[in-house]
Amino acid sequence: MLSDITRHRIVPVVVCSDAGRAEALGEALVRGGLPIAEVTFRTAAAVATITALARRDDLLVGAGTVLSVEQVERAAEAGARFIVSPGLDADVVRRSQALGLDVLPGCVTPSEIMAARRLGISTVKFFPAGSYGGATTIAALSAPFGDVRFVPTGGVSLANLADYLGQKCIPAVGGSWMVPAAAIDAGDVDTIARLCAQAVAAAAAIEK
Ligand code: 3PG
């Protein structure tokens, strides 16, 4: 359910180059109170990392940077429950839907949003958010598209979290700041758990 993704309000975007670190990562996310991960297909370890995280029943795992139908299928087989793509590809969306997976395609223009709506999508990723005008642009887009929800990623941080999560049309944001690659590589559970807890607390303090 999309609501399972958005109720966390923050989606950690994970770049993991060694699936052997997945266990520590899962432990850190759960301990930090942010039991959700978007594991990106930016490394060869993505499928194995998804497989390892999907073994936990207290954590929701999805796949990110999904660029092809083949990746949708590999992610689904590995246990991913949602699919995130940087852009809008109708085949990726349709295959995800056919497999019963939630899918967040990237849309930054009115035309892309209209194409996504035609595919039955009402929540889109807005990426790279900082480069496309951030919260100001999303607010402008939500005027004509009042029924569309946006999940911005790319340049989201504690410093601008309130600009995004303060908007009704933004149920959640994605970001990597609470899962630094160096901490994942080092199996540094304490650092990741601390950064997650800090992010959760910051989100909780933001009112719509
Ligand atoms: C993404 O893939 O969604 C972004 O690269 C995450 O962006 P960030 O590293 O700026 O948080």
XYZ file of C-alpha atoms and ligand atoms in Angstrom:
219
model
C 0.000 0.000 0.000
C 1.203 3.462 -0.822
C 0.033 4.488 2.624
C 2.669 2.166 4.101
C 5.315 4.183 2.308
C 3.963 7.597 3.083
C 3.110 7.026 6.737
C 6.844 7.066 7.495
C 7.068 10.507 5.860
C 10.735 9.918 5.044
C 12.101 7.236 2.733
C 15.805 6.458 3.180
C 17.426 6.178 -0.256
C 20.069 3.475 0.058
C 23.159 2.979 -2.080
C 24.679 -0.257 -0.838
C 27.685 -1.773 -2.572
C 28.006 -4.837 -0.333
C 24.947 -6.929 0.512
C 26.927 -8.248 3.464
C 26.131 -4.906 5.100
C 22.370 -5.291 4.673
C 21.857 -6.946 8.031
C 23.499 -4.073 9.910
C 21.598 -1.579 7.777
C 18.254 -3.220 8.538
C 19.064 -3.263 12.221
C 19.992 0.445 12.140
C 16.832 1.500 10.282
C 14.596 -0.384 12.696
C 16.482 0.870 15.739
C 16.273 4.434 14.414
C 12.497 4.176 14.024
C 12.545 4.446 10.228
C 11.931 0.868 9.065
C 11.761 1.504 5.328
C 14.380 1.483 2.583
C 14.490 2.324 -1.093
C 17.429 0.256 -2.302
C 18.738 1.773 -5.501
C 19.797 -0.176 -8.581
C 22.964 1.899 -8.690
C 25.156 -0.926 -7.510
C 25.530 -4.564 -8.469
C 24.571 -5.447 -4.879
C 21.035 -4.050 -5.157
C 19.163 -7.332 -5.661
C 21.064 -9.148 -2.905
C 20.553 -6.195 -0.566
C 16.809 -6.183 -1.252
C 16.704 -9.956 -0.680
C 18.456 -9.597 2.670
C 16.300 -6.701 3.873
C 13.092 -8.393 2.692
C 13.741 -11.217 5.181
C 12.775 -8.830 7.965
C 9.072 -8.571 8.617
C 9.504 -5.314 10.521
C 10.886 -3.364 7.567
C 9.369 -2.277 4.247
C 11.798 -2.613 1.356
C 11.463 -1.220 -2.139
C 13.676 -0.711 -5.158
C 14.869 2.632 -6.466
C 16.554 3.904 -9.628
C 14.494 1.315 -11.505
C 15.043 1.970 -15.207
C 13.645 -1.117 -16.923
C 10.959 -3.796 -16.814
C 13.694 -6.344 -16.187
C 14.721 -4.487 -13.016
C 11.088 -4.357 -11.894
C 10.933 -8.128 -12.202
C 14.250 -8.720 -10.431
C 13.211 -6.371 -7.623
C 9.852 -8.111 -7.226
C 11.494 -11.547 -7.125
C 13.890 -10.297 -4.464
C 10.990 -9.169 -2.289
C 10.676 -5.464 -3.057
C 7.225 -4.149 -2.213
C 7.461 -0.858 -4.085
C 9.227 0.526 -7.144
C 10.698 3.995 -7.549
C 11.924 5.290 -10.900
C 13.691 8.584 -11.611
C 11.454 9.141 -14.631
C 8.172 8.117 -16.193
C 8.352 4.933 -18.258
C 4.928 3.481 -19.056
C 6.298 -0.080 -19.315
C 7.921 0.165 -15.881
C 4.690 1.532 -14.405
C 2.478 -1.101 -16.064
C 4.709 -4.031 -15.091
C 4.858 -2.816 -11.477
C 1.076 -2.475 -11.393
C 0.627 -5.930 -12.939
C 2.838 -7.404 -10.218
C 0.804 -5.650 -7.545
C 3.620 -3.307 -6.533
C 3.211 0.338 -5.666
C 5.128 2.468 -8.132
C 6.405 6.010 -7.852
C 7.535 7.296 -11.255
C 9.516 10.514 -11.471
C 7.602 13.480 -12.905
C 8.717 17.097 -12.903
C 6.635 18.669 -15.681
C 2.881 19.092 -16.204
C 3.013 16.848 -19.275
C 4.749 14.067 -17.348
C 2.203 14.352 -14.543
C -0.640 14.137 -17.058
C 0.926 11.043 -18.642
C 1.301 9.472 -15.179
C -2.337 10.195 -14.379
C -3.367 8.391 -17.549
C -1.556 5.326 -16.164
C -3.560 5.528 -12.959
C -0.800 7.136 -10.914
C -1.703 9.738 -8.302
C 1.566 9.898 -6.329
C 4.755 10.775 -8.196
C 8.402 11.149 -7.324
C 9.714 14.671 -7.927
C 13.406 14.319 -8.751
C 15.927 15.910 -8.547
C 13.820 18.168 -6.380
C 16.440 20.805 -5.592
C 17.381 21.261 -9.235
C 13.760 21.555 -10.416
C 12.790 24.364 -8.082
C 12.090 22.425 -4.914
C 9.078 23.105 -2.736
C 8.133 26.254 -4.679
C 7.733 24.325 -7.924
C 5.736 21.553 -6.244
C 3.378 24.137 -4.741
C 2.867 25.638 -8.206
C 2.239 22.211 -9.784
C -0.284 21.278 -7.116
C -2.553 24.135 -8.229
C -3.647 22.468 -11.494
C -3.043 18.956 -10.132
C -4.865 19.161 -6.830
C -5.300 15.388 -6.617
C -1.627 14.546 -7.204
C 0.792 13.814 -4.349
C 4.515 14.451 -4.666
C 7.430 12.651 -3.021
C 10.469 14.880 -3.588
C 13.988 13.484 -3.482
C 17.348 14.898 -4.429
C 18.709 17.631 -2.216
C 16.241 17.100 0.613
C 17.836 17.605 4.031
C 16.989 18.513 7.610
C 17.460 22.159 6.583
C 14.607 22.157 4.042
C 12.462 19.278 5.348
C 9.746 21.608 6.662
C 9.433 23.382 3.279
C 8.443 20.040 1.789
C 6.601 18.139 4.516
C 4.702 21.268 5.501
C 2.762 21.012 2.232
C -0.429 18.938 2.079
C 0.490 17.602 -1.364
C 3.775 16.147 -0.039
C 3.079 13.079 2.099
C 6.722 12.003 2.229
C 10.222 12.866 1.057
C 13.114 10.644 0.047
C 16.720 11.231 0.975
C 20.072 9.679 1.626
C 21.283 11.913 4.414
C 20.335 9.432 7.149
C 21.994 6.507 5.353
C 25.441 7.825 4.327
C 27.261 5.379 2.060
C 30.341 5.492 4.302
C 28.264 4.455 7.327
C 26.612 1.636 5.360
C 30.005 0.421 4.098
C 31.392 0.493 7.636
C 28.385 -1.322 9.105
C 28.031 1.661 11.427
C 24.675 0.858 13.024
C 24.920 3.584 15.670
C 25.425 6.447 13.218
C 22.601 5.355 10.899
C 20.219 4.728 13.804
C 21.036 8.153 15.275
C 20.531 9.961 11.947
C 17.245 8.112 11.357
C 15.945 8.977 14.822
C 16.899 12.608 14.236
C 15.060 12.635 10.896
C 11.948 11.011 12.410
C 11.902 13.582 15.218
C 12.307 16.452 12.747
C 9.435 15.156 10.610
C 7.199 14.688 13.630
C 7.654 18.349 14.544
C 6.369 19.557 11.152
C 2.702 20.372 10.864
C 0.758 20.486 7.628
C 17.385 9.730 -5.129
O 17.833 8.835 -5.782
O 16.186 9.790 -4.847
C 18.282 10.802 -4.724
O 19.530 10.633 -5.300
C 18.479 10.973 -3.271
O 18.997 12.235 -3.225
P 19.928 12.795 -2.063
O 21.152 11.939 -2.081
O 20.168 14.228 -2.424
O 19.154 12.648 -0.762
